Coordinates of C-alpha atoms in Angstrom, one line a residue:
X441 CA 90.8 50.4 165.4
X442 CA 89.6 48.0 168.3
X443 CA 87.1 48.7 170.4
X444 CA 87.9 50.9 173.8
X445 CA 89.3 48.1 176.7
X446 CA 87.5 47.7 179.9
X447 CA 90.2 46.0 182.4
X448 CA 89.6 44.0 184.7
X449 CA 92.6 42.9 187.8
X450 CA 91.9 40.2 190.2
X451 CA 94.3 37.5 191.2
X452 CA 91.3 35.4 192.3
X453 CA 90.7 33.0 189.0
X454 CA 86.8 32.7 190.4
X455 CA 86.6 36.3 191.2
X456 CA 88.2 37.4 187.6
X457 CA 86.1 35.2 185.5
X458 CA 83.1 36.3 187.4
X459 CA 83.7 40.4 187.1
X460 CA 84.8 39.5 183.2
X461 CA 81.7 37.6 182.6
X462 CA 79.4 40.5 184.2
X463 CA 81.1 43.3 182.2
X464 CA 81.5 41.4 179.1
X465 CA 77.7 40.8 178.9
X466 CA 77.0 44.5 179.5
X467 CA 79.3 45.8 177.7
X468 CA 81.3 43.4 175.2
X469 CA 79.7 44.9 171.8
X470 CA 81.1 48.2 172.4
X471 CA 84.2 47.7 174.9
X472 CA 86.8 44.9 174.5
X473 CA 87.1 43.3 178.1
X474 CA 90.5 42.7 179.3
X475 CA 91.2 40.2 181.8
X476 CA 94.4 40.1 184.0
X477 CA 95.5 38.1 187.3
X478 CA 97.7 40.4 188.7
X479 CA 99.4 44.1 188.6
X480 CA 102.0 43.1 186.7
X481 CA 100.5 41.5 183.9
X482 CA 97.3 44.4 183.5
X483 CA 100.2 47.0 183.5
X484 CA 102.0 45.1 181.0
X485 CA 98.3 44.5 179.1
X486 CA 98.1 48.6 179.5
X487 CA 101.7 49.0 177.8
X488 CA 100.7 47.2 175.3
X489 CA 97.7 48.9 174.4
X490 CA 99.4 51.8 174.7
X491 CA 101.4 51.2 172.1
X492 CA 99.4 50.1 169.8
X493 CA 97.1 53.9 169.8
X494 CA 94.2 52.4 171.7
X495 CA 91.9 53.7 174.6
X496 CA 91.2 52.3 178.1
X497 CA 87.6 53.4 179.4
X498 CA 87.5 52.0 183.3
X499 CA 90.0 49.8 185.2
X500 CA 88.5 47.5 187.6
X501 CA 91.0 46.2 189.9
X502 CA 90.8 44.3 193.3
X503 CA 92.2 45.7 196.7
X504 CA 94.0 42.6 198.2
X505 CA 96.4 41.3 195.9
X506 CA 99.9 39.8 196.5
X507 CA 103.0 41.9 195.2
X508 CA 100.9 44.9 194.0
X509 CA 97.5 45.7 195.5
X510 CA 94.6 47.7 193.8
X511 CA 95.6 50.8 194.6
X512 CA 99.0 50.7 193.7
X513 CA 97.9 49.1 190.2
X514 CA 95.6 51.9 189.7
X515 CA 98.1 54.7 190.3
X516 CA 100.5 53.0 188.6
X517 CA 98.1 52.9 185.8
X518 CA 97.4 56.6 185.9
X519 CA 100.6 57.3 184.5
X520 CA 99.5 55.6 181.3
X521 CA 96.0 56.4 181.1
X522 CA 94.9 59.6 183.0
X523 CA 91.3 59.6 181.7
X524 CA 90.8 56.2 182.3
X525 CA 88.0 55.7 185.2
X526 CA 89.3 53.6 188.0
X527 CA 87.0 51.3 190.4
X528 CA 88.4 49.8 193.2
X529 CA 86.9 46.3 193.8
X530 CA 86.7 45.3 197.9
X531 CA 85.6 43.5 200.5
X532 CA 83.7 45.3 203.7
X533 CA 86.4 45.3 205.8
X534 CA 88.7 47.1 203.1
X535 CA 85.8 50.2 203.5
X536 CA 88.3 52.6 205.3
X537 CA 91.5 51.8 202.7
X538 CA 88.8 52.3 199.9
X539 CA 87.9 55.6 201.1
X540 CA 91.3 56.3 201.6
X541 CA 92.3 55.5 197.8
X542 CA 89.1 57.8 196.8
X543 CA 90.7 61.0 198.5
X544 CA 94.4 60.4 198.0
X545 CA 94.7 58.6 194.5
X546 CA 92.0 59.8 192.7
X547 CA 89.9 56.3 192.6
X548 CA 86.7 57.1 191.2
X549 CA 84.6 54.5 193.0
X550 CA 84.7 51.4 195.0
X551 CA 82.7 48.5 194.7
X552 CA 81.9 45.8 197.6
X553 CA 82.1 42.0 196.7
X554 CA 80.1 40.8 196.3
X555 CA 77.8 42.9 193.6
X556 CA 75.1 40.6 192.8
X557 CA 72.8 41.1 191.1
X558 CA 75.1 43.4 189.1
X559 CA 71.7 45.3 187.6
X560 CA 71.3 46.7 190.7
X561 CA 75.2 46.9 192.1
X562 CA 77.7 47.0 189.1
X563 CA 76.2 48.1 185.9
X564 CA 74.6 51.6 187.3
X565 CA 78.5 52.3 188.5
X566 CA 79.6 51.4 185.2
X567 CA 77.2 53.0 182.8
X568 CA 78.1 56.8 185.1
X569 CA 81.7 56.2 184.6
X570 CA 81.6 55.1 181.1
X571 CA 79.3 58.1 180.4
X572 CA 81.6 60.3 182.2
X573 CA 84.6 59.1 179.9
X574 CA 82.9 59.4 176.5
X575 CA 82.4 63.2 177.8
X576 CA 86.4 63.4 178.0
X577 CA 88.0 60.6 175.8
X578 CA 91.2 61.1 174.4
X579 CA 91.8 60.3 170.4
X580 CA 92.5 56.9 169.4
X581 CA 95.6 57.2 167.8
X582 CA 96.4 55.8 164.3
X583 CA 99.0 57.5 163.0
X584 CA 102.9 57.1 163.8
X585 CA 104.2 58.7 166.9
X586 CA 107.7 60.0 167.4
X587 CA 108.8 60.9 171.1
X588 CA 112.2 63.2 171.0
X589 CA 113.7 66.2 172.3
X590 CA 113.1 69.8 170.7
X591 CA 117.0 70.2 169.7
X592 CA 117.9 66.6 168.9
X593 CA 119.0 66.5 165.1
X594 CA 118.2 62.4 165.2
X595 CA 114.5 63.3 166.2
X596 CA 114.4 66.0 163.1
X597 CA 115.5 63.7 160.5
X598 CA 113.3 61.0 161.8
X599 CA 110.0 63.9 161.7
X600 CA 111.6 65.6 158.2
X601 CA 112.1 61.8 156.6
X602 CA 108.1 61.0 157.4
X603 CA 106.8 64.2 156.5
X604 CA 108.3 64.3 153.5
X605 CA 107.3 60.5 152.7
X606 CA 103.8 61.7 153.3
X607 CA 103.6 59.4 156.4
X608 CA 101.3 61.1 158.8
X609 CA 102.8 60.9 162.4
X610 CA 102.5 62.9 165.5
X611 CA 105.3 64.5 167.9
X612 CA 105.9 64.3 171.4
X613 CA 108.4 66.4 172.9
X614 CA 110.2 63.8 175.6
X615 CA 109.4 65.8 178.8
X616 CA 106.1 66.6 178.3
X617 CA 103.3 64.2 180.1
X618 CA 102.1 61.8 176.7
X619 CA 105.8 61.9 176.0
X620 CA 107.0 60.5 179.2
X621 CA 103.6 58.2 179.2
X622 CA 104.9 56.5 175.5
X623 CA 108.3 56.1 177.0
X624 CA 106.8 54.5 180.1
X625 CA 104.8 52.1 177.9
X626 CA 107.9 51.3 175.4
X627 CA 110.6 50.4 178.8
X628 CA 112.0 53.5 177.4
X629 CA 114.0 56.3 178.9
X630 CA 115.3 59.5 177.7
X631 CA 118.9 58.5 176.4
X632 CA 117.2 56.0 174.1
X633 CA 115.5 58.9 172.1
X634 CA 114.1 59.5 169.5
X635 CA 111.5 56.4 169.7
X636 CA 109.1 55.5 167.2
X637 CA 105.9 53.5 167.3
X638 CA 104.2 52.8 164.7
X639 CA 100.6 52.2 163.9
X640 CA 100.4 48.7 165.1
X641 CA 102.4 48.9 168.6
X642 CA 105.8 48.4 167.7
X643 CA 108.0 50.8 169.2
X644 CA 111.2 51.6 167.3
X645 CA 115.1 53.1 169.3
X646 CA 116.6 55.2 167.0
X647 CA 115.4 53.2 163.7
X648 CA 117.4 53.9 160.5
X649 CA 115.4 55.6 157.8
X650 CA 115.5 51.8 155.7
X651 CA 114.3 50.4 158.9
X652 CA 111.8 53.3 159.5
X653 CA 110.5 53.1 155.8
X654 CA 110.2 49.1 156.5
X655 CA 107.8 49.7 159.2
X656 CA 105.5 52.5 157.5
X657 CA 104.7 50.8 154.9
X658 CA 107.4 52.0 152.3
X659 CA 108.4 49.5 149.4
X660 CA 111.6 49.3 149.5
X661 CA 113.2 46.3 147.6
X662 CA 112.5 45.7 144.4
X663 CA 109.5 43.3 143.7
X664 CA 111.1 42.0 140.3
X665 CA 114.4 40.9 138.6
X666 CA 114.5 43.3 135.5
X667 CA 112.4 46.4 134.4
X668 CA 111.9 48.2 131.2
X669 CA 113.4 51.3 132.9
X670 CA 114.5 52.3 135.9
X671 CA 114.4 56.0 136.7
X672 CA 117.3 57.1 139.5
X673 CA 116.1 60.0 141.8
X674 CA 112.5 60.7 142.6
X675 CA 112.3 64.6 142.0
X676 CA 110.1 66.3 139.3
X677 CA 112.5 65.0 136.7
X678 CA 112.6 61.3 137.9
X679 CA 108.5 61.8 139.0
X680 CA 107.9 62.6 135.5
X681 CA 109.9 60.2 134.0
X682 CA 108.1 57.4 135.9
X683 CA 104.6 58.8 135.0
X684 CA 105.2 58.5 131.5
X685 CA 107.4 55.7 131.1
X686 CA 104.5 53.7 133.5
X687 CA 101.6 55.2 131.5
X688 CA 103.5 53.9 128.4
X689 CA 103.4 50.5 129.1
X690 CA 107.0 50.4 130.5
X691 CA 107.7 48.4 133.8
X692 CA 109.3 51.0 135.5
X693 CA 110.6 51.2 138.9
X694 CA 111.9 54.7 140.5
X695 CA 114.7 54.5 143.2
X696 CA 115.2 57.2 146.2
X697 CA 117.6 57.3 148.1
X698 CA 115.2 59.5 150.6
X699 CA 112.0 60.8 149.9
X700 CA 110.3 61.8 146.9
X701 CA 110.3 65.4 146.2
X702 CA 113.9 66.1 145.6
X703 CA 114.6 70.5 146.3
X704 CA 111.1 71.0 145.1
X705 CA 109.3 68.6 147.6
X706 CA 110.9 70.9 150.5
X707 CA 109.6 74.2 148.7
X708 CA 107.0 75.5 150.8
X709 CA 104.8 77.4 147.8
X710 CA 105.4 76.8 144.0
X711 CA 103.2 79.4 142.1
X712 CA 104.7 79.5 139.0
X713 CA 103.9 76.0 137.9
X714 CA 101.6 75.6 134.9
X715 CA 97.8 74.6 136.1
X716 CA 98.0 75.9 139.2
X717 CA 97.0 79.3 139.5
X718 CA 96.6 79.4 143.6
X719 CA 100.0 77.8 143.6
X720 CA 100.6 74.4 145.0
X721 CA 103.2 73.4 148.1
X722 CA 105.9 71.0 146.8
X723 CA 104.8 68.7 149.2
X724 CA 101.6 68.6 147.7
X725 CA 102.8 68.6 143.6
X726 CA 105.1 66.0 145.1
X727 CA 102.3 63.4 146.3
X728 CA 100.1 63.9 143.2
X729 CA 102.6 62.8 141.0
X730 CA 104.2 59.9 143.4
X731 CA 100.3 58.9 143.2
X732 CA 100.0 59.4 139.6
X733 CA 103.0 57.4 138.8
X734 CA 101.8 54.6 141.3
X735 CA 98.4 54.5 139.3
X736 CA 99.9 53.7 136.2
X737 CA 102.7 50.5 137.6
X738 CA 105.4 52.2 138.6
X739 CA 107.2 51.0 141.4
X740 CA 108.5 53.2 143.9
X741 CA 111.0 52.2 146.2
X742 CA 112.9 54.3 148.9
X743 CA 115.9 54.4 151.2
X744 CA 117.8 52.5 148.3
X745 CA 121.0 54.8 147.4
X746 CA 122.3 53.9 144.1
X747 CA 126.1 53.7 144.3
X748 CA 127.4 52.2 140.6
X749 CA 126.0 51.8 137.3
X750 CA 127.9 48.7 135.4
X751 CA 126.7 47.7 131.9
X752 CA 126.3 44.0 131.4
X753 CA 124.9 43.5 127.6
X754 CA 122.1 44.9 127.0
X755 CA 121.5 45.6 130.8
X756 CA 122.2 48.3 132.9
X757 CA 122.6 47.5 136.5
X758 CA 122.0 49.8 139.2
X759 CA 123.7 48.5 142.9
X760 CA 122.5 50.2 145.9
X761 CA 124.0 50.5 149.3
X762 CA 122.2 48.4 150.7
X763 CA 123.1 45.5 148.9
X764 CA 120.0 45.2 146.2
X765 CA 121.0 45.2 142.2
X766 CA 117.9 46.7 139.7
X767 CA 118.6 45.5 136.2
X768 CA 116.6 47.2 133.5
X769 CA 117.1 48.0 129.4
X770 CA 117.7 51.5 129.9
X771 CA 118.1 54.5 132.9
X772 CA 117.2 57.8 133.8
X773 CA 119.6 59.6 136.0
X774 CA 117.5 62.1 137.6
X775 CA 119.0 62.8 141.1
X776 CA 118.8 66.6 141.0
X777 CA 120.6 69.0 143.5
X778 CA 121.2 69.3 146.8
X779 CA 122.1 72.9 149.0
X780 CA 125.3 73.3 149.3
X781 CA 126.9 73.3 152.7
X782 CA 127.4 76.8 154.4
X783 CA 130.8 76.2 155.2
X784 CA 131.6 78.9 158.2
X785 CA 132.7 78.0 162.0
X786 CA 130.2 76.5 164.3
X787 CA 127.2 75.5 162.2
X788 CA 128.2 72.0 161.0
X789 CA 127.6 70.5 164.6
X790 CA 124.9 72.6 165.1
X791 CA 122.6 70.7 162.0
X792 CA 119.5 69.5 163.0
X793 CA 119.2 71.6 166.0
X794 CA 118.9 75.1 165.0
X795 CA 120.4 74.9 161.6
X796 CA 118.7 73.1 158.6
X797 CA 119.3 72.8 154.9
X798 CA 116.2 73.6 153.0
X799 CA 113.1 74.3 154.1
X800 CA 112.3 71.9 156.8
X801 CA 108.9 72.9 157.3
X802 CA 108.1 70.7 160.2
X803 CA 110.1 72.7 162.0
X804 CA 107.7 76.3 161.0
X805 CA 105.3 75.9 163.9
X806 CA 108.3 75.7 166.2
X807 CA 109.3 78.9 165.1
X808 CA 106.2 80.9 166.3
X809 CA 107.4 84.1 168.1
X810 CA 110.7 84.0 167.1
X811 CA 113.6 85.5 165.0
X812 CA 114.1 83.2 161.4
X813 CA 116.9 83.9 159.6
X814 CA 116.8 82.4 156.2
X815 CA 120.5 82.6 153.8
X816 CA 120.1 82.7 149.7
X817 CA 118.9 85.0 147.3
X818 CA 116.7 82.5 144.5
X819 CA 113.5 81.4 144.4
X820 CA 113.9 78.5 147.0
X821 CA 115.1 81.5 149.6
X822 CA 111.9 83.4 148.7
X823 CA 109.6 81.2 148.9
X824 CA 110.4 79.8 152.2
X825 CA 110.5 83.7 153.3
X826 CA 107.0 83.9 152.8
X827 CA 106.4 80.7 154.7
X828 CA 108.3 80.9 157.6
X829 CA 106.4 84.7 157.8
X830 CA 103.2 82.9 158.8
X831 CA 104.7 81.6 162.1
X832 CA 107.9 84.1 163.2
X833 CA 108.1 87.4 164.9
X834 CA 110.5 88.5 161.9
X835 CA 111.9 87.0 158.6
X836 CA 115.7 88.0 157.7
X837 CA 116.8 87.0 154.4
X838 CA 120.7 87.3 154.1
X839 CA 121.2 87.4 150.5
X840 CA 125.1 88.0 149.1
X841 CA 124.1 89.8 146.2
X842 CA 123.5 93.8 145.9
X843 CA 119.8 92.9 145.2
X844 CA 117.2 89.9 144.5
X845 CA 116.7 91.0 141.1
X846 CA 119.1 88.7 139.4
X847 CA 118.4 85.4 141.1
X848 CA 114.6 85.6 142.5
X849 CA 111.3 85.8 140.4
X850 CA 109.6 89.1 140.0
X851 CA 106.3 87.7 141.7
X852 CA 108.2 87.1 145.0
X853 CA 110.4 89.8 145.2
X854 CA 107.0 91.5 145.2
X855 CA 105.3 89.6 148.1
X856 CA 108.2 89.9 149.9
X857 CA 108.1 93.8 149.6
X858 CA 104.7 93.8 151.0
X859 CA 105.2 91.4 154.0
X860 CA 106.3 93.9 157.1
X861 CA 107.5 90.3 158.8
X862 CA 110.0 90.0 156.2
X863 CA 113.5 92.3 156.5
X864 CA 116.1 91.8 153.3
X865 CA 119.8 91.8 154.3
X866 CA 121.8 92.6 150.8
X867 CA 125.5 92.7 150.9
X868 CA 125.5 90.2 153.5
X869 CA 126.9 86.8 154.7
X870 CA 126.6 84.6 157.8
X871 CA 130.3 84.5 159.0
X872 CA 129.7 82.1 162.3
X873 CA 127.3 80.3 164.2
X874 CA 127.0 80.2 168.0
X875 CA 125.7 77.6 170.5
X876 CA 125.9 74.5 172.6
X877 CA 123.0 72.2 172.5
X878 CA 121.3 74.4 169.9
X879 CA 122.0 77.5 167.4
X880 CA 121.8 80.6 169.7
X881 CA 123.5 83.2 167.8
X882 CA 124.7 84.2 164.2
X883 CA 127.7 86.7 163.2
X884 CA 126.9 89.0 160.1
X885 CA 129.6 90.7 157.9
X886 CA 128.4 93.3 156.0
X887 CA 130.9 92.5 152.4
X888 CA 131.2 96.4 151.4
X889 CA 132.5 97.3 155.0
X890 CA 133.7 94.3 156.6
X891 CA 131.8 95.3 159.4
X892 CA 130.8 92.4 161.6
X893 CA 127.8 91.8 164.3
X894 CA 126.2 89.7 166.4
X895 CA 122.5 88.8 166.5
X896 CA 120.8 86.6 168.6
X897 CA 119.2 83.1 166.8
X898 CA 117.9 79.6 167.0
X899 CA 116.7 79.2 163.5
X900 CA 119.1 78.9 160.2
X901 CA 117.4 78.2 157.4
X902 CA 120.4 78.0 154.2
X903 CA 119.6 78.0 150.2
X904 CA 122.8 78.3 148.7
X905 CA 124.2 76.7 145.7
X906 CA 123.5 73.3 144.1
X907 CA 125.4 70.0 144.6
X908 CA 124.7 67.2 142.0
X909 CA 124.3 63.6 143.4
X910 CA 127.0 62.7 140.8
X911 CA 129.9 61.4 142.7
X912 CA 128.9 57.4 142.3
X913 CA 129.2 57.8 138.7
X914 CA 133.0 58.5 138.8
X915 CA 134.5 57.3 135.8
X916 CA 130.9 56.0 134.3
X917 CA 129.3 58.7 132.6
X918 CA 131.2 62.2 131.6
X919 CA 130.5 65.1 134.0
X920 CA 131.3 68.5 133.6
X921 CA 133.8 69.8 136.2
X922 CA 131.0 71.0 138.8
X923 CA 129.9 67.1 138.4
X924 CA 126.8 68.0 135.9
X925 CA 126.0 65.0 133.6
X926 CA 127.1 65.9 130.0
X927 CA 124.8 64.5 127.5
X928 CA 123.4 64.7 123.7
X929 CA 125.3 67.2 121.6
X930 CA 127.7 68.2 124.0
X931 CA 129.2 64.9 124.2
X932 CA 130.2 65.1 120.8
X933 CA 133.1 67.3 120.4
X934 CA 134.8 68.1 117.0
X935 CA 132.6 65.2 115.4
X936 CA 134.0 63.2 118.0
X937 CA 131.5 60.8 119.8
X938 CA 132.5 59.8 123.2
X939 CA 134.6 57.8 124.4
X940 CA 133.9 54.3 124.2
X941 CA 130.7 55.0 122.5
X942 CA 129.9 52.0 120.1
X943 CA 126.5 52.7 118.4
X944 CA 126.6 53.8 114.5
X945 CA 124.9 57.4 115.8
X946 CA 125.8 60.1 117.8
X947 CA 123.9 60.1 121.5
X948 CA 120.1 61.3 121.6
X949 CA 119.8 65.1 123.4
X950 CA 119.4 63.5 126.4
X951 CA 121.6 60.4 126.5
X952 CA 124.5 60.4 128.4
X953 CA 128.4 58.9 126.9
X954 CA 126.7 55.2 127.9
X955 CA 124.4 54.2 125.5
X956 CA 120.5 53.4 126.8
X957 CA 121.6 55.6 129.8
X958 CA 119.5 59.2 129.9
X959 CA 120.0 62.6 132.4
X960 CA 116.8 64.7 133.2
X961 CA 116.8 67.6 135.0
X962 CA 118.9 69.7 137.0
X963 CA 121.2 67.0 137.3
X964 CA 122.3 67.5 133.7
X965 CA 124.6 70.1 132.5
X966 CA 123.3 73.3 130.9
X967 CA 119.6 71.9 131.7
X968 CA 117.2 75.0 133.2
X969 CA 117.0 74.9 137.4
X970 CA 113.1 74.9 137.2
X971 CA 110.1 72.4 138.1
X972 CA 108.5 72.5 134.9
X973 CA 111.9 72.2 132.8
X974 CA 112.8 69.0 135.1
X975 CA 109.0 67.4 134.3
X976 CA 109.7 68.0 130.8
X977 CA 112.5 66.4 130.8
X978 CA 111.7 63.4 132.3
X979 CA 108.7 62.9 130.2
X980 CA 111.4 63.8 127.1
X981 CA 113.9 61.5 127.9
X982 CA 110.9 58.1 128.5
X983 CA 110.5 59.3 124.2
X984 CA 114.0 58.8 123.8
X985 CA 114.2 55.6 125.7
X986 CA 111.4 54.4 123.3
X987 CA 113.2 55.1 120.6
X988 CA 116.4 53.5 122.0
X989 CA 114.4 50.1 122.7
X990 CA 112.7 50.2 119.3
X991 CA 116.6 50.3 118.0
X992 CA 118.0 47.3 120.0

């Protein structure tokens, strides 16, 4: 992080190399001195640094100057950088318009030319300002910073797709004062939301998540030509697989399509996992394991969404979207679940402002003082239940079922009982969803009556169901007919092997009806919807993928 600037505005070149030289020889270890000849370019000088997360102490700027005068500069620059301390520089028969700019603009102090020696006339002025702004200094900031509006569903993916990349950023909403300032700085307005600036300055309109992830510091595009094994979906089953298959000597290189994590990186608390008797937030499971499996090799690359598998000899070759082939000996298909869609009138404009699938727990501090209504009876449902119960007024889980006993875990059915936050609709399902720029209502059918009501709402939160990411292997690999991967003994039907299947042995458990092709986790059919069983898995199907290689 540089230094705090000092600038100094003087269209005079003997006048600005003179005020430079003085404050640079005070001040230069601790302050960088910036030096501009006119309004115009300082303001454009403050933009930048703006930009790039830095902090501007005092701004020095001259009275008399064509096109934009000191004052105008230093209220101008105000809208950047409020705390800044601001000096107006004059001559004595600018006294009156200095005195002037003290009471009506806020200047801090004026300074006659000339100040010589500046011992005496400058530096006391400086060091009481400078003092007075280390009492009150804003925080340089290094992170990412992402200026939107509460109920845009482009500024939510944008926040959801960094948090859950583990990319620290902060928020702006666009109408509050640092909001407007980044705009300001960026030749932004409020149609061109959301905006992103990163770490070193660079503002970002509406970035894609590949151009987003460029600009972070995510790898995306593969750093070689063929790999040992390439694992397809970054969830527990694909993390595992990749800590393994790295740790094992095998170049490996896991694609995502998103962000690590899969289902369980969105799960607010996991406390049935083994070793962590607390419990641990998927988030947090999630970056130990990306970090594990980057320890050992494995390559990580994001954004990339796998679209066909071909076979080519001995190589399988993945082809993503975005134009990139990965070429390795064998595969894991890991690409796990997503919710399924809760497919009633008025929510499916309505997502990403008011209505989110999964937990989306960026969005929990919003939520303080308010109403959460969160649809689905299982573990994922519960869990984020006792989340969201931290922040809302009130917690209403809509569950379908007569009771959470056959799809939730013992553990949170009780911790739900003993949060008063938290009410349980049984026998219930969200019929419709109400609102224009945002979710403002819900209708509720009771399913034993058919009675319906309304209730007033801005946050959805839906866990229903499980999609598999299947549907680019059409015609690849055999899927069941929900699109589950089929694999190991049930591919074999009758002492049948599969279809096209040319090996001298009937497929390992976790192979799939393409040779040197494996499934792990709950994107394989019959597999068991857990963490743990999806870890296992993975780390089960790098042991078969030895002993496939061994066999070649």
């Amino acid at each position: 992080m540089a230094n705090p600037a000092i600038v100094t505005v003087d269209d005079d070149p003997a006048v600005s190399r003179a005020v430079a030289r003085d404050v640079r020889r005070r001040y230069g270890q601790e302050y960088r001195v910036v030096r501009a000849s006119s309004g115009g370019e300082a303001l454009d000088a403050l933009k930048e640094i703006k930009l790039r997360g830095e902090q501007v102490a005092v701004l020095l700027a001259d009275y008399r100057m064509p096109q934009m005068n000191g004052i105008q500069f230093l209220e101008a620059a105000m809208d950047l950088f409020p705390l800044a301390r601001r000096v107006l520089l004059t001559a004595y028969a600018d006294t009156e318009a200095a005195i002037d700019a003290i009471n009506l603009v806020d200047v801090d102090h004026y300074l006659l030319k000339p100040w010589h020696p500046p011992e005496e006339k400058l530096y006391p002025v400086l060091d009481s300002l400078i003092e007075a702004w280390r009492a009150t200094p804003a925080s340089p900031e290094t992170d990412t910073r992402v200026v939107g509006h509460r109920w845009s569903a482009e500024s939510f993916e944008i926040r959801d797709f960094l948090a859950r990349n583990m990319v620290p950023y902060r928020w702006y909403l666009s109408d509050e004062p640092e909001g407007r300032r980044l705009l300001a700085a960026a030749g932004s307005t409020e149609s061109e939301i959301p905006l992103v600036i990163t770490p070193d300055g660079k503002s970002l309109v509406r970035p894609s998540e590949a151009e987003l992830a460029t600009h972070v510091g995510l790898t995306t595009t593969p750093a070689a030509d063929f790999y040992d094994l390439a694992v397809v979906g970054a969830g527990p089953g694909g993390l595992g697989a990749a800590v393994y298959g790295a740790s094992e000597g095998l170049r490996t290189v896991l694609v995502e399509r998103r962000a690590t994590g899969g289902q369980a990186g969105q799960s607010s608390r996991i406390e049935n996992y083994l070793g962590f008797p607390d419990g641990v937030s998927g988030a947090q499971l999630t970056d130990r394991a990306r970090r594990q499996a980057q320890r050992f090799g494995a390559e990580i690359l994001t954004t990339q969404d796998v679209t066909c598998l071909d076979v080519r000899g001995s190589a399988r070759v993945l082809t993503c979207a975005g134009g990139p082939q990965i070429a390795a000996h064998t595969v894991i298909l890991a690409t796990g679940v997503s919710y399924r869609l809760l497919a009633v009138p008025g929510l499916a404009e309505l997502t990403g402002r008011g209505v989110y699938y999964g937990s989306a727990a960026t969005e929990a501090p919003a939520c303080a003082g308010a109403d959460v209504y969160i649809v689905g009876g299982a573990n994922s449902a519960g869990q984020a239940a006792v989340y969201f119960s931290r922040y809302a007024q009130r917690v209403h889980l809509v569950v379908r079922g007569e009771s959470l006993v056959q799809s939730m875990s013992a553990y949170l059915i009780d911790q739900i009982e003993a949060i008063g936050r938290i009410q349980v609709h049984t026998c219930t399902e969200v019929v419709a969803g109400h609102g224009q720029e945002h979710l403002e209502g819900l209708t509720l059918r009771d399913r034993h009556s058919g009675q319906t009501r309304e209730v007033d709402a801005s946050w959805l939160f839906v866990f229903i169901g499980a999609e598999p990411h299947t549907g680019w292997l059409d015609g690849m690999v055999e899927r069941d007919r929900q699109g589950f991967v089929v694999t190991g003994p049930d591919l074999v039907i009758g002492g049948k092997r599969p279809a096209g299947w040319r090996l001298d042995r009937d497929p390992y458990h976790l192979e799939t009806s393409i040779a040197g092709v494996f499934a792990a986790g709950d994107v394989r059919a019959n597999s068991v919807k857990r963490v743990a069983s999806a870890v296992g898995e993975g780390a089960m199907a790098v042991t078969l993928v030895h002993r496939y290689l061994e066999s070649q």
